Amino acid sequence: MNKIFLIYTGGTIGMKEDPIDGTLKPFDFNGILNEVPELRKFAFIIDSYTFSPLIDSSDVEPGLWKDLASLISQKYDSYDGFVILHGTDTMAYSASALSFMLEGLDKPVIFTGSQLPVGKPRTDGKENLVSAIEIASAKDRDGKALVPEVSICFNSQLLRGNRSTKVNATGFDAFISPNCPPLAVAGINIRYNDAVIRRSTTGELRVHDSLDTRVSILKLHPGITEQVVRDVLLGDGSRAVIIETYGSGNAISKPWFLNLVKEAARRGKILLNVTQCLCGDVDMDIYATGRALKEAGAVSGHDITTEGALAKLFVLMGEQSSNACVKALLETNLRGEISK
Ligand code: ASP
């Protein structure tokens, strides 16, 4: 009989309205089980673990990712798949992080949650949870998991975790993975996109749990001042800066900007160029404004999401003391996070 391990971290899916101040606050796991009796219809064993305290995902920190990675590795041999209930606000960050922290996965790790609490009549939580559990237990004829990846199951779609981003604060279609087709789509049947699903070549789980979080993000915009750019690019606290650029990786061509980028590179900072566009790729050779950034020392993020870039940097920097190695690995497709 299939065994699924369900991990509850918090999020709207398990929240209730506080009768006093009207805000949504988390309630315990039994509350979820009572609201989703459909779970009892599955012919497999579902064990669970509840984090304490339960949190709104706006409070997620890398410590939670380490706890999740450690829990999954402890239970890895005893279960066929893992489902993580998590708030939607930072789900794409957590799914990205786990994708890099868990190398060699041959079992599904599926994040899900909801926009409306499970107790509400129109909740999307039931369908999301039931689909996630079904997919987490799906196997081929040889008994191999159909989707041995870290993914997000939401609104009838299974998306690669490190390709996903939250794009809708209120609709049920909260997530997209603009540069990667869904891994599966749930209709009457669940259709699996085998051509896109990645499979581990080693089949041996390795956990990367030392994280270096010294990353800042510089989002370019018309009117950004030299002082603001200086503070972010040259700030002492960061080892890497993600520069969110325009279009295909284009930045300001003014000498003050390029000089600051060069100075940051000279000081040894890792500079990663990620586009603000949802779809498409960074190509620093198309426009002079992109080329100048490349010559100043920035590395291309290709079509990675900002969430994916942040998580990849945390994990790579946690493991590599050499910035040259981190830069080389940023250009390498490690977990399907870039189309390269
Ligand atoms: N604020 C909630 C959270 O991220 C929103 C949600 O779960 O949808 O925990």
PDB file of C-alpha atoms in Angstrom, residues 5-155:
ATOM      1  CA  PHE A   5       3.861  11.811   4.286  1.00  0.00           C
ATOM      2  CA  LEU A   6       1.914  15.045   4.679  1.00  0.00           C
ATOM      3  CA  ILE A   7       3.699  17.992   6.236  1.00  0.00           C
ATOM      4  CA  TYR A   8       1.714  20.972   7.439  1.00  0.00           C
ATOM      5  CA  THR A   9       3.594  24.271   7.817  1.00  0.00           C
ATOM      6  CA  GLY A  10       0.640  26.687   7.838  1.00  0.00           C
ATOM      7  CA  GLY A  11      -0.943  28.963   5.231  1.00  0.00           C
ATOM      8  CA  THR A  12      -4.483  29.916   4.307  1.00  0.00           C
ATOM      9  CA  ILE A  13      -5.478  26.307   3.621  1.00  0.00           C
ATOM     10  CA  GLY A  14      -5.617  25.680   7.372  1.00  0.00           C
ATOM     11  CA  MET A  15      -6.667  29.094   8.637  1.00  0.00           C
ATOM     12  CA  LYS A  16      -9.837  30.234  10.352  1.00  0.00           C
ATOM     13  CA  GLU A  17     -11.267  33.658  10.935  1.00  0.00           C
ATOM     14  CA  ASP A  18     -10.404  35.029  14.359  1.00  0.00           C
ATOM     15  CA  PRO A  19     -13.802  35.962  15.812  1.00  0.00           C
ATOM     16  CA  ILE A  20     -12.249  38.908  17.647  1.00  0.00           C
ATOM     17  CA  ASP A  21     -10.226  40.786  15.026  1.00  0.00           C
ATOM     18  CA  GLY A  22     -11.530  39.120  11.832  1.00  0.00           C
ATOM     19  CA  THR A  23      -8.027  38.192  10.542  1.00  0.00           C
ATOM     20  CA  LEU A  24      -7.122  34.696   9.300  1.00  0.00           C
ATOM     21  CA  LYS A  25      -5.058  32.624  11.746  1.00  0.00           C
ATOM     22  CA  PRO A  26      -3.828  28.984  11.484  1.00  0.00           C
ATOM     23  CA  PHE A  27      -5.727  26.094  13.122  1.00  0.00           C
ATOM     24  CA  ASP A  28      -4.484  22.586  13.826  1.00  0.00           C
ATOM     25  CA  PHE A  29      -4.093  19.655  11.440  1.00  0.00           C
ATOM     26  CA  ASN A  30      -7.087  17.682  12.697  1.00  0.00           C
ATOM     27  CA  GLY A  31      -9.147  20.634  11.549  1.00  0.00           C
ATOM     28  CA  ILE A  32      -7.907  20.020   8.010  1.00  0.00           C
ATOM     29  CA  LEU A  33      -8.633  16.284   8.157  1.00  0.00           C
ATOM     30  CA  ASN A  34     -12.162  17.004   9.347  1.00  0.00           C
ATOM     31  CA  GLU A  35     -12.712  19.471   6.540  1.00  0.00           C
ATOM     32  CA  VAL A  36     -11.360  17.099   3.861  1.00  0.00           C
ATOM     33  CA  PRO A  37     -13.006  13.705   4.546  1.00  0.00           C
ATOM     34  CA  GLU A  38     -12.099  12.808   0.931  1.00  0.00           C
ATOM     35  CA  LEU A  39      -8.606  12.025   2.251  1.00  0.00           C
ATOM     36  CA  ARG A  40     -10.031   8.984   4.038  1.00  0.00           C
ATOM     37  CA  LYS A  41     -11.219   7.580   0.694  1.00  0.00           C
ATOM     38  CA  PHE A  42      -7.669   7.069  -0.554  1.00  0.00           C
ATOM     39  CA  ALA A  43      -6.516   3.481  -0.349  1.00  0.00           C
ATOM     40  CA  PHE A  44      -3.174   4.474   1.070  1.00  0.00           C
ATOM     41  CA  ILE A  45      -1.629   5.409   4.324  1.00  0.00           C
ATOM     42  CA  ILE A  46      -1.290   9.113   5.020  1.00  0.00           C
ATOM     43  CA  ASP A  47       0.853  10.054   7.984  1.00  0.00           C
ATOM     44  CA  SER A  48       1.394  13.629   8.949  1.00  0.00           C
ATOM     45  CA  TYR A  49       3.674  16.040  10.737  1.00  0.00           C
ATOM     46  CA  THR A  50       2.614  19.491  11.883  1.00  0.00           C
ATOM     47  CA  PHE A  51       5.099  22.293  12.396  1.00  0.00           C
ATOM     48  CA  SER A  52       4.789  24.278  15.555  1.00  0.00           C
ATOM     49  CA  PRO A  53       4.055  27.099  15.497  1.00  0.00           C
ATOM     50  CA  LEU A  54       2.081  27.068  12.259  1.00  0.00           C
ATOM     51  CA  ILE A  55       2.979  30.100  10.219  1.00  0.00           C
ATOM     52  CA  ASP A  56       1.706  32.426   7.590  1.00  0.00           C
ATOM     53  CA  SER A  57       4.262  31.888   4.834  1.00  0.00           C
ATOM     54  CA  SER A  58       5.262  35.552   4.934  1.00  0.00           C
ATOM     55  CA  ASP A  59       7.235  34.479   8.023  1.00  0.00           C
ATOM     56  CA  VAL A  60       9.096  31.646   6.271  1.00  0.00           C
ATOM     57  CA  GLU A  61      12.843  31.655   6.845  1.00  0.00           C
ATOM     58  CA  PRO A  62      15.585  29.354   5.558  1.00  0.00           C
ATOM     59  CA  GLY A  63      15.441  27.486   8.879  1.00  0.00           C
ATOM     60  CA  LEU A  64      12.070  26.074   7.795  1.00  0.00           C
ATOM     61  CA  TRP A  65      13.606  24.820   4.547  1.00  0.00           C
ATOM     62  CA  LYS A  66      16.342  23.053   6.526  1.00  0.00           C
ATOM     63  CA  ASP A  67      13.726  21.488   8.794  1.00  0.00           C
ATOM     64  CA  LEU A  68      11.720  20.347   5.766  1.00  0.00           C
ATOM     65  CA  ALA A  69      14.785  18.897   4.047  1.00  0.00           C
ATOM     66  CA  SER A  70      15.821  17.078   7.192  1.00  0.00           C
ATOM     67  CA  LEU A  71      12.312  15.707   7.813  1.00  0.00           C
ATOM     68  CA  ILE A  72      12.054  14.467   4.226  1.00  0.00           C
ATOM     69  CA  SER A  73      15.452  12.807   4.376  1.00  0.00           C
ATOM     70  CA  GLN A  74      14.610  11.097   7.713  1.00  0.00           C
ATOM     71  CA  LYS A  75      11.343   9.732   6.295  1.00  0.00           C
ATOM     72  CA  TYR A  76      12.601   9.200   2.766  1.00  0.00           C
ATOM     73  CA  ASP A  77      12.880   5.429   2.777  1.00  0.00           C
ATOM     74  CA  SER A  78       9.561   4.890   4.537  1.00  0.00           C
ATOM     75  CA  TYR A  79       7.278   6.857   2.194  1.00  0.00           C
ATOM     76  CA  ASP A  80       6.424   6.936  -1.505  1.00  0.00           C
ATOM     77  CA  GLY A  81       5.816  10.665  -1.703  1.00  0.00           C
ATOM     78  CA  PHE A  82       5.704  13.880   0.289  1.00  0.00           C
ATOM     79  CA  VAL A  83       3.071  16.632   0.283  1.00  0.00           C
ATOM     80  CA  ILE A  84       3.786  19.947   1.974  1.00  0.00           C
ATOM     81  CA  LEU A  85       0.953  22.281   2.966  1.00  0.00           C
ATOM     82  CA  HIS A  86       2.350  25.787   2.787  1.00  0.00           C
ATOM     83  CA  GLY A  87       1.080  29.338   2.415  1.00  0.00           C
ATOM     84  CA  THR A  88       0.987  30.572  -1.134  1.00  0.00           C
ATOM     85  CA  ASP A  89       2.797  33.865  -0.553  1.00  0.00           C
ATOM     86  CA  THR A  90       6.284  32.375  -0.419  1.00  0.00           C
ATOM     87  CA  MET A  91       5.527  28.892  -1.749  1.00  0.00           C
ATOM     88  CA  ALA A  92       7.568  29.494  -4.914  1.00  0.00           C
ATOM     89  CA  TYR A  93      10.593  30.457  -2.782  1.00  0.00           C
ATOM     90  CA  SER A  94      10.286  27.361  -0.592  1.00  0.00           C
ATOM     91  CA  ALA A  95       9.711  25.025  -3.540  1.00  0.00           C
ATOM     92  CA  SER A  96      12.729  26.540  -5.309  1.00  0.00           C
ATOM     93  CA  ALA A  97      14.866  26.130  -2.209  1.00  0.00           C
ATOM     94  CA  LEU A  98      13.885  22.504  -1.645  1.00  0.00           C
ATOM     95  CA  SER A  99      14.551  21.705  -5.299  1.00  0.00           C
ATOM     96  CA  PHE A 100      18.183  22.725  -4.875  1.00  0.00           C
ATOM     97  CA  MET A 101      18.544  21.326  -1.364  1.00  0.00           C
ATOM     98  CA  LEU A 102      17.325  17.853  -2.367  1.00  0.00           C
ATOM     99  CA  GLU A 103      19.581  16.343  -5.005  1.00  0.00           C
ATOM    100  CA  GLY A 104      18.938  12.948  -6.569  1.00  0.00           C
ATOM    101  CA  LEU A 105      15.216  12.813  -5.696  1.00  0.00           C
ATOM    102  CA  ASP A 106      13.384   9.779  -6.945  1.00  0.00           C
ATOM    103  CA  LYS A 107      10.156  10.520  -5.051  1.00  0.00           C
ATOM    104  CA  PRO A 108       7.691  13.411  -5.414  1.00  0.00           C
ATOM    105  CA  VAL A 109       7.838  16.392  -3.058  1.00  0.00           C
ATOM    106  CA  ILE A 110       4.716  18.430  -3.758  1.00  0.00           C
ATOM    107  CA  PHE A 111       3.841  21.801  -2.267  1.00  0.00           C
ATOM    108  CA  THR A 112       0.224  22.838  -2.129  1.00  0.00           C
ATOM    109  CA  GLY A 113      -2.059  25.238  -0.313  1.00  0.00           C
ATOM    110  CA  SER A 114      -5.055  27.351  -1.164  1.00  0.00           C
ATOM    111  CA  GLN A 115      -6.413  30.821  -1.657  1.00  0.00           C
ATOM    112  CA  LEU A 116      -9.521  30.117   0.469  1.00  0.00           C
ATOM    113  CA  PRO A 117      -9.376  28.175   3.769  1.00  0.00           C
ATOM    114  CA  VAL A 118     -10.574  24.549   3.612  1.00  0.00           C
ATOM    115  CA  GLY A 119     -13.485  25.400   5.871  1.00  0.00           C
ATOM    116  CA  LYS A 120     -15.063  27.763   3.315  1.00  0.00           C
ATOM    117  CA  PRO A 121     -17.658  26.251   0.959  1.00  0.00           C
ATOM    118  CA  ARG A 122     -15.920  27.508  -2.202  1.00  0.00           C
ATOM    119  CA  THR A 123     -12.436  26.519  -1.034  1.00  0.00           C
ATOM    120  CA  ASP A 124      -9.830  25.543  -3.595  1.00  0.00           C
ATOM    121  CA  GLY A 125      -7.932  23.726  -0.831  1.00  0.00           C
ATOM    122  CA  LYS A 126      -9.702  20.384  -1.144  1.00  0.00           C
ATOM    123  CA  GLU A 127      -9.068  19.959  -4.845  1.00  0.00           C
ATOM    124  CA  ASN A 128      -5.459  21.098  -4.503  1.00  0.00           C
ATOM    125  CA  LEU A 129      -4.767  18.740  -1.616  1.00  0.00           C
ATOM    126  CA  VAL A 130      -6.523  15.734  -3.115  1.00  0.00           C
ATOM    127  CA  SER A 131      -4.728  16.199  -6.476  1.00  0.00           C
ATOM    128  CA  ALA A 132      -1.376  16.659  -4.734  1.00  0.00           C
ATOM    129  CA  ILE A 133      -1.812  13.422  -2.796  1.00  0.00           C
ATOM    130  CA  GLU A 134      -2.919  11.507  -5.859  1.00  0.00           C
ATOM    131  CA  ILE A 135       0.067  12.739  -7.872  1.00  0.00           C
ATOM    132  CA  ALA A 136       2.467  12.114  -4.975  1.00  0.00           C
ATOM    133  CA  SER A 137       1.445   8.469  -5.013  1.00  0.00           C
ATOM    134  CA  ALA A 138       1.363   7.964  -8.791  1.00  0.00           C
ATOM    135  CA  LYS A 139       3.775   5.353 -10.129  1.00  0.00           C
ATOM    136  CA  ASP A 140       4.537   3.733 -13.440  1.00  0.00           C
ATOM    137  CA  ARG A 141       4.334  -0.006 -14.137  1.00  0.00           C
ATOM    138  CA  ASP A 142       7.808  -0.529 -12.738  1.00  0.00           C
ATOM    139  CA  GLY A 143       6.831   1.100  -9.468  1.00  0.00           C
ATOM    140  CA  LYS A 144       8.792   4.308 -10.161  1.00  0.00           C
ATOM    141  CA  ALA A 145       7.295   7.659  -9.150  1.00  0.00           C
ATOM    142  CA  LEU A 146       5.754   9.496 -12.104  1.00  0.00           C
ATOM    143  CA  VAL A 147       6.966  12.918 -10.928  1.00  0.00           C
ATOM    144  CA  PRO A 148      10.146  12.615  -8.857  1.00  0.00           C
ATOM    145  CA  GLU A 149      10.597  16.381  -8.582  1.00  0.00           C
ATOM    146  CA  VAL A 150       9.892  19.242  -6.189  1.00  0.00           C
ATOM    147  CA  SER A 151       6.716  20.776  -7.575  1.00  0.00           C
ATOM    148  CA  ILE A 152       3.699  22.946  -6.807  1.00  0.00           C
ATOM    149  CA  CYS A 153       0.199  21.538  -7.243  1.00  0.00           C
ATOM    150  CA  PHE A 154      -2.328  24.315  -7.660  1.00  0.00           C
ATOM    151  CA  ASN A 155      -5.513  24.924  -9.610  1.00  0.00           C
TER     152      ASN A 155
END
